[in-house]
């Protein structure tokens, strides 16, 4: 039986020269087969129409507002129009589109915070293109945190989680050089990351007693301080503090033995110390169906777990699996947040 959704998801266009339009078209075409929650595409309808033509797809596209998107979704892709700024060529990013890319994200958040949309799903952006336009944020996540603060007046600490059918991982430090990780890694940062993970796993994922597996930083989790001091001096005290707050955290665990089948059965999320420690196993175990979920925000946000892939945009090679997973998870989390498990 199909699940009914009272509100659509707000799907931002991402970089219009990337594969966002491709996977949006492909996902919508499989909406009935996959039972997708309805979404409204926020971006340029001409970009979608041209990309459909390039790909040889027959897709109806209809401009509408968020309130009517659910009714439109069965027969056409509902689009809340934002002009791209130039004629977009697949695979050829241009700084002139940055303003529209940013506006689409802002609109998606505004619709969700106001209650018109169920959650935010973001197509991939090209940070280099946005930086060229003067975009001051390191990426999507930091921008979303700023938008949340503007909308609510409350400071949000966004936490990045990769969620797939076999594994959930969270990197404590994210887009910083590996050489800077030991200095950036503090007990306070680990504790706050785990608090947010615990709270959102309970509230949005419906896990009553989340089990958090905390990875060590060094090989063999430091081997009792003989291979680096951070595991004993920073990570272990953070875990002890978390356990004093009744958060079920275990570790520090050697990262090289955390991700096989038997080990994964013992926890609900792996808390990793740096970007690749979290993302390598997540992508190895679910490259096409893992989802980037931002925890710690006052609204649901998911995204495909891949980039703009300019090299294959418009060539019929893009796969929609991760966007499909992002839409399904956003719909599920949005309904959970409403108390409709």
Short mmCIF file of C-alpha atoms in Angstrom, two decimals:
data_model
loop_
_atom_site.label_atom_id
_atom_site.label_comp_id
_atom_site.label_asym_id
_atom_site.label_seq_id
_atom_site.Cartn_x
_atom_site.Cartn_y
_atom_site.Cartn_z
CA UNK A 1 0.00 0.00 0.00
CA UNK A 2 1.35 3.41 -0.99
CA UNK A 3 2.24 5.81 1.83
CA UNK A 4 0.38 9.11 1.78
CA UNK A 5 2.33 12.34 2.24
CA UNK A 6 0.58 15.56 3.17
CA UNK A 7 3.46 17.74 1.98
CA UNK A 8 6.13 17.41 -0.70
CA UNK A 9 9.87 17.34 -0.20
CA UNK A 10 11.77 20.39 -1.42
CA UNK A 11 14.43 19.23 -3.92
CA UNK A 12 17.03 21.87 -4.79
CA UNK A 13 18.54 21.82 -8.28
CA UNK A 14 22.20 21.66 -7.28
CA UNK A 15 24.61 22.77 -10.00
CA UNK A 16 22.46 22.77 -13.14
CA UNK A 17 25.39 21.69 -15.34
CA UNK A 18 25.95 18.56 -13.26
CA UNK A 19 23.94 15.36 -13.04
CA UNK A 20 21.29 16.82 -10.71
CA UNK A 21 18.83 17.32 -13.59
CA UNK A 22 19.60 13.85 -14.97
CA UNK A 23 18.95 11.98 -11.74
CA UNK A 24 15.90 14.12 -10.95
CA UNK A 25 14.33 13.13 -14.26
CA UNK A 26 15.26 9.47 -13.84
CA UNK A 27 13.99 9.32 -10.26
CA UNK A 28 10.65 10.92 -11.17
CA UNK A 29 10.16 8.49 -14.04
CA UNK A 30 10.37 5.61 -11.52
CA UNK A 31 8.12 7.33 -8.93
CA UNK A 32 5.34 4.74 -9.08
CA UNK A 33 7.61 1.71 -9.31
CA UNK A 34 9.65 2.84 -6.30
CA UNK A 35 6.88 4.49 -4.28
CA UNK A 36 8.75 7.79 -4.10
CA UNK A 37 7.47 10.52 -1.81
CA UNK A 38 6.36 13.55 -3.85
CA UNK A 39 8.84 16.37 -4.33
CA UNK A 40 8.88 19.84 -5.82
CA UNK A 41 11.97 20.64 -7.87
CA UNK A 42 13.34 24.09 -7.10
CA UNK A 43 15.27 25.30 -10.10
CA UNK A 44 15.05 26.16 -13.78
CA UNK A 45 12.34 24.24 -15.69
CA UNK A 46 14.14 24.99 -18.97
CA UNK A 47 17.23 23.15 -17.70
CA UNK A 48 15.10 20.09 -16.92
CA UNK A 49 13.36 20.24 -20.29
CA UNK A 50 16.61 20.58 -22.23
CA UNK A 51 18.28 17.80 -20.27
CA UNK A 52 15.31 15.51 -20.92
CA UNK A 53 15.63 16.24 -24.64
CA UNK A 54 19.38 15.55 -24.59
CA UNK A 55 18.78 12.26 -22.79
CA UNK A 56 15.89 11.27 -25.05
CA UNK A 57 13.38 11.19 -22.19
CA UNK A 58 9.72 12.11 -22.45
CA UNK A 59 8.89 13.88 -19.20
CA UNK A 60 6.12 16.36 -18.39
CA UNK A 61 7.29 19.42 -16.45
CA UNK A 62 4.86 21.82 -14.81
CA UNK A 63 5.52 25.05 -12.94
CA UNK A 64 3.63 25.23 -9.66
CA UNK A 65 3.94 26.20 -6.02
CA UNK A 66 4.67 23.98 -3.05
CA UNK A 67 1.02 23.80 -1.99
CA UNK A 68 -0.05 22.16 -5.26
CA UNK A 69 3.04 20.03 -5.88
CA UNK A 70 1.52 16.81 -4.52
CA UNK A 71 -1.37 17.02 -6.96
CA UNK A 72 0.97 17.68 -9.88
CA UNK A 73 3.54 15.00 -8.99
CA UNK A 74 1.62 12.02 -10.35
CA UNK A 75 1.55 13.41 -13.89
CA UNK A 76 4.46 15.88 -14.13
CA UNK A 77 7.56 17.05 -12.30
CA UNK A 78 6.39 19.98 -10.16
CA UNK A 79 8.84 22.87 -10.51
CA UNK A 80 9.07 26.01 -8.44
CA UNK A 81 10.95 28.07 -11.01
CA UNK A 82 14.24 29.85 -10.40
CA UNK A 83 16.00 30.91 -13.60
CA UNK A 84 19.54 29.54 -13.95
CA UNK A 85 20.87 32.86 -15.27
CA UNK A 86 22.32 31.54 -18.53
CA UNK A 87 21.62 28.76 -21.00
CA UNK A 88 23.07 25.74 -19.24
CA UNK A 89 25.16 23.18 -21.11
CA UNK A 90 25.48 19.78 -19.47
CA UNK A 91 28.98 19.24 -18.15
CA UNK A 92 30.01 22.89 -18.47
CA UNK A 93 29.70 24.65 -15.09
CA UNK A 94 29.54 28.44 -15.09
CA UNK A 95 29.74 30.97 -12.27
CA UNK A 96 26.67 32.75 -13.67
CA UNK A 97 24.48 29.94 -12.31
CA UNK A 98 25.79 30.24 -8.73
CA UNK A 99 23.16 32.77 -7.67
CA UNK A 100 20.32 30.45 -8.72
CA UNK A 101 21.97 27.43 -7.08
CA UNK A 102 22.20 29.30 -3.78
CA UNK A 103 18.65 30.65 -4.11
CA UNK A 104 17.31 27.13 -4.65
CA UNK A 105 18.86 25.94 -1.37
CA UNK A 106 17.55 28.98 0.48
CA UNK A 107 14.06 28.41 -0.92
CA UNK A 108 14.08 24.71 0.00
CA UNK A 109 15.02 25.54 3.59
CA UNK A 110 12.47 28.35 3.82
CA UNK A 111 9.66 26.10 2.59
CA UNK A 112 10.62 23.40 5.09
CA UNK A 113 11.05 25.70 8.09
CA UNK A 114 7.67 27.29 7.33
CA UNK A 115 6.03 23.85 7.28
CA UNK A 116 5.11 23.92 3.59
CA UNK A 117 7.60 21.16 2.72
CA UNK A 118 8.34 17.97 4.62
CA UNK A 119 12.12 18.16 4.31
CA UNK A 120 15.06 19.36 2.24
CA UNK A 121 16.79 17.18 -0.34
CA UNK A 122 19.75 18.77 -2.08
CA UNK A 123 21.18 17.85 -5.45
CA UNK A 124 24.99 18.05 -5.67
CA UNK A 125 26.71 21.44 -5.87
CA UNK A 126 30.14 22.42 -7.20
CA UNK A 127 31.80 24.30 -4.38
CA UNK A 128 34.47 25.73 -6.66
CA UNK A 129 31.79 27.41 -8.78
CA UNK A 130 30.12 28.87 -5.70
CA UNK A 131 33.45 30.05 -4.28
CA UNK A 132 34.12 31.92 -7.51
CA UNK A 133 30.87 33.83 -6.95
CA UNK A 134 31.91 34.83 -3.41
CA UNK A 135 30.07 32.07 -1.52
CA UNK A 136 31.55 32.27 2.01
CA UNK A 137 30.74 28.79 3.32
CA UNK A 138 32.90 25.64 3.06
CA UNK A 139 29.96 23.67 1.70
CA UNK A 140 26.29 22.72 1.86
CA UNK A 141 26.36 21.71 5.51
CA UNK A 142 27.73 24.97 6.90
CA UNK A 143 25.37 26.99 4.70
CA UNK A 144 22.40 24.99 5.95
CA UNK A 145 23.45 25.64 9.55
CA UNK A 146 23.58 29.38 8.81
CA UNK A 147 20.14 29.27 7.20
CA UNK A 148 18.79 27.40 10.22
CA UNK A 149 20.13 30.08 12.55
CA UNK A 150 18.65 32.85 10.42
CA UNK A 151 15.28 31.12 10.40
CA UNK A 152 15.08 30.15 14.07
CA UNK A 153 17.55 32.37 15.90
CA UNK A 154 19.17 29.25 17.38
CA UNK A 155 22.71 28.13 16.63
CA UNK A 156 22.80 24.64 15.10
CA UNK A 157 25.77 22.29 15.05
CA UNK A 158 25.40 20.25 11.89
CA UNK A 159 26.65 16.67 11.97
CA UNK A 160 27.28 14.78 8.74
CA UNK A 161 26.11 11.18 8.60
CA UNK A 162 26.42 8.71 5.75
CA UNK A 163 23.50 6.31 5.97
CA UNK A 164 23.27 3.16 3.87
CA UNK A 165 21.48 -0.16 4.15
CA UNK A 166 24.55 -1.79 5.74
CA UNK A 167 26.25 1.00 7.65
CA UNK A 168 25.85 4.45 9.18
CA UNK A 169 29.00 6.51 9.78
CA UNK A 170 29.71 9.98 11.16
CA UNK A 171 33.04 11.81 10.77
CA UNK A 172 33.84 14.01 13.79
CA UNK A 173 36.18 16.18 11.72
CA UNK A 174 35.27 16.66 8.10
CA UNK A 175 36.86 18.76 5.35
CA UNK A 176 40.26 19.52 6.86
CA UNK A 177 43.73 18.24 5.95
CA UNK A 178 44.68 15.00 7.63
CA UNK A 179 47.66 16.69 9.30
CA UNK A 180 45.26 19.04 11.12
CA UNK A 181 42.99 16.32 12.53
CA UNK A 182 44.85 15.63 15.81
CA UNK A 183 44.76 19.29 16.80
CA UNK A 184 41.12 19.73 15.78
CA UNK A 185 40.00 16.60 17.59
CA UNK A 186 38.87 17.46 21.13
CA UNK A 187 36.89 15.57 23.75
CA UNK A 188 34.28 18.34 23.64
CA UNK A 189 33.83 17.96 19.86
CA UNK A 190 33.48 14.18 20.16
CA UNK A 191 30.95 14.52 23.00
CA UNK A 192 28.81 17.09 21.19
CA UNK A 193 28.86 15.09 17.94
CA UNK A 194 27.75 11.97 19.79
CA UNK A 195 25.03 13.81 21.70
CA UNK A 196 23.53 15.01 18.43
CA UNK A 197 23.84 11.57 16.88
CA UNK A 198 22.15 9.95 19.85
CA UNK A 199 19.31 12.49 19.90
CA UNK A 200 18.55 12.30 16.18
CA UNK A 201 18.78 8.52 16.03
CA UNK A 202 16.12 8.46 18.73
CA UNK A 203 13.92 11.27 17.44
CA UNK A 204 14.09 10.79 13.69
CA UNK A 205 15.25 7.22 13.13
CA UNK A 206 13.12 5.73 15.90
CA UNK A 207 16.00 3.86 17.58
CA UNK A 208 15.16 3.73 21.29
CA UNK A 209 18.67 2.96 22.58
CA UNK A 210 21.24 3.91 19.94
CA UNK A 211 24.56 2.07 20.10
CA UNK A 212 27.52 4.26 19.18
CA UNK A 213 30.83 2.64 18.21
CA UNK A 214 33.68 5.14 18.58
CA UNK A 215 36.71 4.60 16.37
CA UNK A 216 40.23 5.30 17.52
CA UNK A 217 42.37 7.79 15.67
CA UNK A 218 45.61 5.85 15.46
CA UNK A 219 46.36 2.30 14.29
CA UNK A 220 45.10 -0.25 16.84
CA UNK A 221 43.38 2.65 18.67
CA UNK A 222 46.79 3.80 19.85
CA UNK A 223 47.91 0.47 21.34
CA UNK A 224 47.68 1.81 24.93
CA UNK A 225 49.46 5.01 24.00
CA UNK A 226 52.38 3.42 22.19
CA UNK A 227 51.13 4.49 18.74
CA UNK A 228 50.00 8.04 19.47
CA UNK A 229 48.50 9.58 22.58
CA UNK A 230 45.15 10.90 21.27
CA UNK A 231 43.14 7.73 21.86
CA UNK A 232 44.02 7.65 25.57
CA UNK A 233 44.14 11.40 26.18
CA UNK A 234 41.17 12.63 24.11
CA UNK A 235 38.88 9.87 22.84
CA UNK A 236 38.70 7.64 25.90
CA UNK A 237 37.74 10.50 28.30
CA UNK A 238 35.05 11.60 25.84
CA UNK A 239 33.57 8.09 25.83
CA UNK A 240 33.63 7.93 29.62
CA UNK A 241 31.77 11.24 29.79
CA UNK A 242 29.18 10.07 27.25
CA UNK A 243 28.56 6.93 29.28
CA UNK A 244 28.04 9.08 32.39
CA UNK A 245 25.21 10.74 30.44
CA UNK A 246 23.70 7.30 29.69
CA UNK A 247 24.72 7.41 26.03
CA UNK A 248 25.66 3.92 24.91
CA UNK A 249 29.14 4.61 23.52
CA UNK A 250 31.88 2.00 23.24
CA UNK A 251 35.53 2.35 22.28
CA UNK A 252 37.93 3.58 21.22
CA UNK A 253 37.92 0.71 18.75
CA UNK A 254 40.58 -0.13 16.14
CA UNK A 255 39.11 1.18 12.90
CA UNK A 256 40.48 -1.71 10.85
CA UNK A 257 38.20 -4.21 12.61
CA UNK A 258 35.02 -2.11 12.91
CA UNK A 259 33.39 -2.63 9.56
CA UNK A 260 33.10 -6.35 8.84
CA UNK A 261 29.68 -7.99 9.04
CA UNK A 262 29.89 -9.30 12.61
CA UNK A 263 31.27 -6.03 13.98
CA UNK A 264 28.56 -3.92 12.31
CA UNK A 265 25.85 -5.99 13.96
CA UNK A 266 26.96 -4.63 17.34
CA UNK A 267 26.24 -0.93 16.73
CA UNK A 268 23.84 1.51 15.07
CA UNK A 269 26.38 4.13 13.98
CA UNK A 270 30.16 4.32 13.74
CA UNK A 271 31.64 7.59 14.99
CA UNK A 272 34.88 8.13 13.10
CA UNK A 273 37.62 10.64 13.73
CA UNK A 274 38.18 12.00 10.23
CA UNK A 275 36.58 12.19 6.81
CA UNK A 276 38.01 9.18 5.00
CA UNK A 277 37.82 6.92 8.05
CA UNK A 278 34.03 7.34 7.84
CA UNK A 279 33.42 7.69 4.12
CA UNK A 280 35.61 4.89 2.75
CA UNK A 281 33.68 2.07 4.47
CA UNK A 282 30.33 3.81 3.88
CA UNK A 283 30.94 4.12 0.16
CA UNK A 284 32.54 0.70 -0.17
CA UNK A 285 29.45 -0.92 1.37
CA UNK A 286 26.82 1.23 -0.34
CA UNK A 287 28.15 3.45 -3.12
CA UNK A 288 24.88 3.65 -5.06
CA UNK A 289 22.43 3.69 -2.16
CA UNK A 290 24.08 5.61 0.67
CA UNK A 291 22.65 8.97 1.67
CA UNK A 292 24.23 12.06 3.18
CA UNK A 293 22.06 13.06 6.16
CA UNK A 294 22.65 16.25 8.15
CA UNK A 295 21.88 15.75 11.83
CA UNK A 296 21.54 18.56 14.34
CA UNK A 297 19.35 20.81 12.18
CA UNK A 298 15.78 21.86 13.02
CA UNK A 299 14.62 20.28 9.76
CA UNK A 300 15.24 17.11 7.77
CA UNK A 301 18.00 17.30 5.15
CA UNK A 302 19.34 14.53 2.96
CA UNK A 303 21.42 14.45 -0.20
CA UNK A 304 22.81 11.93 -2.67
CA UNK A 305 26.21 10.66 -1.58
CA UNK A 306 28.07 11.81 -4.70
CA UNK A 307 29.13 14.95 -6.49
CA UNK A 308 28.11 16.81 -9.63
CA UNK A 309 29.87 14.35 -11.99
CA UNK A 310 30.19 16.94 -14.78
CA UNK A 311 32.01 14.40 -16.94
CA UNK A 312 28.89 12.25 -17.38
CA UNK A 313 26.15 14.91 -17.21
CA UNK A 314 23.78 14.64 -20.16
CA UNK A 315 25.38 11.42 -21.43
CA UNK A 316 22.87 8.90 -20.11
CA UNK A 317 25.40 7.42 -17.68
CA UNK A 318 24.19 8.89 -14.38
CA UNK A 319 22.52 6.54 -11.90
CA UNK A 320 19.64 7.80 -9.80
CA UNK A 321 19.99 5.28 -6.95
CA UNK A 322 21.47 7.61 -4.35
CA UNK A 323 18.91 10.36 -5.04
CA UNK A 324 16.11 7.79 -4.79
CA UNK A 325 17.51 6.68 -1.43
CA UNK A 326 17.82 10.31 -0.29
CA UNK A 327 14.21 11.05 -1.21
CA UNK A 328 12.91 7.91 0.49
CA UNK A 329 14.90 8.55 3.66
CA UNK A 330 13.87 12.21 3.80
CA UNK A 331 10.24 11.18 3.50
CA UNK A 332 10.64 8.59 6.25
CA UNK A 333 12.47 10.97 8.59
CA UNK A 334 9.99 13.74 7.92
CA UNK A 335 7.10 11.51 8.84
CA UNK A 336 8.92 10.31 11.96
CA UNK A 337 9.45 13.91 13.01
CA UNK A 338 5.70 14.37 12.74
CA UNK A 339 5.15 11.37 15.00
CA UNK A 340 3.86 9.15 12.18
CA UNK A 341 6.17 6.13 12.32
#
